[in-house]
Amino acid sequence: MAEESASGQRSVRSATRRLTVGVLFLAVSALLVLVAIGRWGEGVVAALISPWLFQQMLLFGIALVAAMLLRGWRTAALAAAGLAWTGGVLLPHLRVIEPPAQRGPPIRLLHANVLAWHAPEQRALDWIASVEADVIVIVECSNAWADAMLTLHARYPFRFIRSEPNPSGIAIYSKFPLSDTSLSRAPDGSLPFIRTVLHAPGGDVLMYSIHTAAPTKPKLVASRNAELAWLAEQVRGASIPVIVDGDFNESPYGRAYNAFVTVSGLRPARMGFGRTPTWPAGNTRITIPEIFRTPIDHCFTSAELEATSFRVGPDIGSDHLPLVVELQLAP
């Protein structure tokens, strides 16, 4: 009887293991399909999947370990393939290298999507003031945020402010003179952007500050992609150095992002400084851990500019974390 009982228990354990391995195999297969859709697909589904490539890579790693412990070698091989695929795409974005030495007058840029529906908090204003940025870009600049920023006007004599009671507000505050400043929309864009010429100590810089549509509906995905494609054409071959910053609502792993980089000829200031994710930061009740965030706020520059620092700021009460980027005109 004891031998029969032990044999029965082994059979149950073996059947449980096979079932678990089978379920894991299906899960890994489904995850591979999701990655493929995110990398090569179009439309809302692809736009919502592609930002989470880092998290997908982690899931492949977890699945690989689990499959090996369960001796599910076919599942382990499939998970290893997924891990190699996602890791290969992510590797350039995860690298941290020694930044170039500061050799010229810096341009310190602060970009923040402040969430139009959230009233400015004193801790956010104190942090913005403490950064001592040369240029501040506020996206989703509400009327309340424009009023709160009045305390910084003396430090930033050159300004262009279009506050709105919705996400279309945008403002730029600068210690350097601005010229040819305008508020425009791309032909198929949903939200306005600022175009200006920044008269920095090292020379003039053409600057675009943008906020594309969140890709939650087919028409908004089309709007976002069309705006990025149009903007890439505008800045390609510009006669002076270029900075493009903003909330792109697109990650480095999406097709629209990579098309923008290819056509514009600009380079991401983030490269070489790690993943530095900015969204979602959380809300007033919870904070989202960094491992569950993705980078959708960006700064790009032409070859004449190089980044000497790129960092994510603290929680300022928004669903986005701010960016602080230090640039210099390359010799």
mmCIF file of C-alpha atoms in Angstrom, residues 4 6 17 123 133 154 179 188 190 214 274 279 291 304 316 325:
data_model
loop_
_atom_site.group_PDB
_atom_site.id
_atom_site.type_symbol
_atom_site.label_atom_id
_atom_site.label_comp_id
_atom_site.label_asym_id
_atom_site.label_seq_id
_atom_site.Cartn_x
_atom_site.Cartn_y
_atom_site.Cartn_z
ATOM 1 C CA GLU A 4 1.228 2.349 -4.310
ATOM 2 C CA ALA A 6 4.167 6.858 -3.132
ATOM 3 C CA ARG A 17 4.712 19.560 -13.484
ATOM 4 C CA ARG A 123 7.398 71.090 -3.308
ATOM 5 C CA ALA A 133 17.739 75.495 -15.363
ATOM 6 C CA ALA A 154 12.310 87.535 -12.414
ATOM 7 C CA SER A 179 13.181 85.031 -31.082
ATOM 8 C CA ASP A 188 -2.414 66.358 -38.373
ATOM 9 C CA SER A 190 -3.755 67.179 -31.876
ATOM 10 C CA ALA A 214 -1.707 59.846 -26.172
ATOM 11 C CA GLY A 274 20.527 54.371 -18.999
ATOM 12 C CA TRP A 279 5.873 57.406 -16.906
ATOM 13 C CA ILE A 291 10.748 48.901 -12.839
ATOM 14 C CA GLU A 304 26.393 70.024 -32.967
ATOM 15 C CA ILE A 316 6.222 66.632 -8.604
ATOM 16 C CA VAL A 325 19.243 67.638 -19.487
#
